Coordinates of C-alpha atoms in Angstrom, one line a residue:
X779 CA -24.3 -19.7 59.4
X780 CA -23.8 -21.6 56.0
X781 CA -20.3 -22.4 54.8
X782 CA -20.8 -20.5 51.5
X783 CA -21.3 -17.3 53.3
X784 CA -17.9 -17.6 54.9
X785 CA -16.1 -18.6 51.7
X786 CA -17.6 -15.8 49.6
X787 CA -15.7 -13.0 51.4
X788 CA -12.5 -15.0 51.4
X789 CA -12.9 -15.6 47.6
X790 CA -13.4 -11.9 47.1
X791 CA -10.3 -11.1 49.1
X792 CA -8.3 -13.4 46.9
X793 CA -9.6 -11.8 43.8
X794 CA -8.8 -8.3 45.1
X795 CA -5.2 -9.4 45.9
X796 CA -4.8 -10.9 42.4
X797 CA -6.1 -7.8 40.7
X798 CA -3.7 -5.7 42.9
X799 CA -0.6 -7.5 41.4
X800 CA -1.4 -5.7 38.1
X801 CA -1.4 -2.3 39.7
X802 CA 1.6 -0.2 38.9
X803 CA 3.8 0.8 41.7
X804 CA 5.1 4.3 42.3
X805 CA 8.4 3.0 40.9
X806 CA 9.1 -0.4 39.3
X807 CA 11.7 -2.7 40.9
X808 CA 13.9 -2.1 37.9
X809 CA 13.5 0.1 34.8
X810 CA 11.9 -1.4 31.7
X811 CA 14.3 -1.8 28.7
X812 CA 13.1 0.3 25.8
X813 CA 14.2 0.4 22.2
X814 CA 13.3 3.6 20.4
X815 CA 13.4 3.7 16.6
X816 CA 11.9 5.3 13.6
X817 CA 9.7 3.5 11.1
X818 CA 11.9 3.0 7.9
X819 CA 10.3 4.6 4.8
X820 CA 11.1 4.9 1.3
X821 CA 10.1 8.6 1.3
X822 CA 13.3 10.5 1.8
X823 CA 11.5 13.7 3.1
X824 CA 9.5 11.7 5.7
X825 CA 12.5 9.7 6.8
X826 CA 14.4 12.9 7.3
X827 CA 11.7 14.3 9.6
X828 CA 11.6 11.0 11.6
X829 CA 15.5 11.0 11.8
X830 CA 15.2 14.6 13.2
X831 CA 12.8 13.6 16.0
X832 CA 14.5 10.3 17.0
X833 CA 17.4 11.6 19.1
X834 CA 15.1 14.0 21.0
X835 CA 12.6 11.3 21.8
X836 CA 15.4 9.0 22.9
X837 CA 16.7 11.7 25.2
X838 CA 13.3 12.4 26.7
X839 CA 12.6 8.6 27.3
X840 CA 16.2 8.2 28.8
X841 CA 15.4 11.0 31.2
X842 CA 12.6 9.0 32.7
X843 CA 15.2 6.7 34.2
X844 CA 13.0 5.5 37.1
X845 CA 10.8 3.8 34.5
X846 CA 13.0 3.2 31.4
X847 CA 16.5 2.3 30.3
X848 CA 17.3 2.6 26.6
X849 CA 18.7 -0.4 24.7
X850 CA 20.3 -0.5 21.3
X851 CA 18.1 -3.4 19.8
X852 CA 14.6 -4.7 19.8
X853 CA 15.9 -8.2 20.7
X854 CA 17.1 -6.9 24.1
X855 CA 14.1 -4.7 24.8
X856 CA 10.9 -5.3 26.7
X857 CA 9.2 -2.3 25.2
X858 CA 9.6 -1.0 21.6
X859 CA 8.7 2.5 20.9
X860 CA 8.4 3.1 17.1
X861 CA 8.2 6.7 15.8
X862 CA 5.7 6.8 13.0
X863 CA 5.3 10.5 12.3
X864 CA 6.7 13.9 13.2
X865 CA 5.3 17.2 12.0
X866 CA 5.6 20.9 12.9
X867 CA 3.9 24.0 11.6
X868 CA 2.7 27.5 12.5
X869 CA -0.9 28.6 12.0
X870 CA -1.7 32.3 11.4
X871 CA -4.8 32.9 13.5
X872 CA -5.6 36.1 11.6
X873 CA -6.3 33.9 8.6
X874 CA -8.0 31.2 10.5
X875 CA -10.7 33.4 11.9
X876 CA -12.0 33.2 15.5
X877 CA -9.6 33.1 18.3
X878 CA -10.1 30.6 21.1
X879 CA -10.0 32.1 24.6
X880 CA -6.7 30.5 25.5
X881 CA -5.1 31.9 22.3
X882 CA -6.5 35.3 22.6
X883 CA -3.2 37.2 22.8
X884 CA -1.6 35.1 19.9
X885 CA -1.2 36.2 16.3
X886 CA -0.1 32.7 15.4
X887 CA 0.3 29.4 17.1
X888 CA 2.8 26.7 16.4
X889 CA 2.8 23.0 17.1
X890 CA 5.0 19.9 17.1
X891 CA 3.4 16.4 17.0
X892 CA 5.4 13.2 17.4
X893 CA 3.3 10.1 16.8
X894 CA 4.6 6.6 17.9
X895 CA 3.5 3.0 18.5
X896 CA 4.3 1.4 21.8
X897 CA 4.7 -2.4 21.8
X898 CA 5.2 -4.6 24.9
X899 CA 4.3 -8.3 24.6
X900 CA 0.7 -8.5 23.3
X901 CA 0.0 -4.9 24.4
X902 CA 0.0 -2.2 21.7
X903 CA -0.9 1.5 21.8
X904 CA -0.7 4.5 19.5
X905 CA 0.8 7.4 21.4
X906 CA 1.2 11.0 20.5
X907 CA 3.4 13.8 21.9
X908 CA 2.2 17.3 21.4
X909 CA 3.4 20.8 22.1
X910 CA 1.0 23.6 20.8
X911 CA 1.3 27.2 22.0
X912 CA 1.8 30.7 20.8
X913 CA 4.6 31.1 18.3
X914 CA 6.3 33.8 20.6
X915 CA 6.4 31.0 23.4
X916 CA 8.4 28.8 20.8
X917 CA 6.7 25.4 20.7
X918 CA 9.3 22.8 20.5
X919 CA 10.2 19.2 19.6
X920 CA 11.7 18.9 23.0
X921 CA 8.3 19.4 24.7
X922 CA 6.5 17.2 22.3
X923 CA 9.1 14.4 22.8
X924 CA 8.7 15.0 26.6
X925 CA 4.9 14.6 26.3
X926 CA 5.4 11.4 24.3
X927 CA 7.7 10.0 27.0
X928 CA 4.9 10.8 29.6
X929 CA 2.4 9.0 27.4
X930 CA 4.8 5.9 27.3
X931 CA 5.0 6.0 31.0
X932 CA 1.2 6.2 31.3
X933 CA 0.9 3.3 28.8
X934 CA 3.2 1.1 31.0
X935 CA 1.4 2.1 34.2
X936 CA -2.0 1.4 32.6
X937 CA -0.9 -2.0 31.4
X938 CA 1.5 -2.8 34.2
X939 CA 0.5 -6.4 34.6
X940 CA 0.8 -7.3 30.9
X941 CA 4.0 -5.3 30.4
X942 CA 5.5 -7.0 33.5
X943 CA 4.6 -10.4 32.1
X944 CA 6.2 -9.4 28.7
X945 CA 9.4 -8.5 30.7
X946 CA 9.5 -11.8 32.4
X947 CA 9.1 -13.5 29.0
X948 CA 11.8 -11.4 27.5
X949 CA 14.1 -12.3 30.5
X950 CA 13.4 -16.0 29.9
X951 CA 14.2 -15.7 26.2
X952 CA 17.4 -13.8 26.9
X953 CA 18.5 -16.4 29.5
X954 CA 17.8 -19.2 27.1
X955 CA 19.9 -17.5 24.2
X956 CA 23.4 -18.7 23.8
X957 CA 26.0 -16.1 24.8

């Protein structure tokens, strides 16, 4: 048996162990510090809609306390969630034409969308929370914000290694800052 044949499986095991370090656990050792804010804009109407969505998004992120802890500033955060757009509307299906099979019993559907950008170190992702259903079932900002919080958790899980490294860097920077 040649020495290279023995080393190859050992090297593969080492690579597999290193890759496993970036895999998200069921629950992180401590929640990630998240700053949630709305993109400032000069358009008063747009700013009003963002300001309407902000408290509900914060609440829904706060409820995912196994993964997140809200903080009051970007400087103390490891992840920033910036709300970029919020919109809601009702669509009258009788005007729109064909009904989809899932909306067969609806005369109109409503929706709420909350769009945001998540930033953690060098990782960045556009995220959207959506609630779309029959008007009688009352689509809500709460559900859309909850979906956005789910998407934030998925972003962290999918990028766990990079987000964890961003956390370590943020801790080093906070530790180096004078108190």
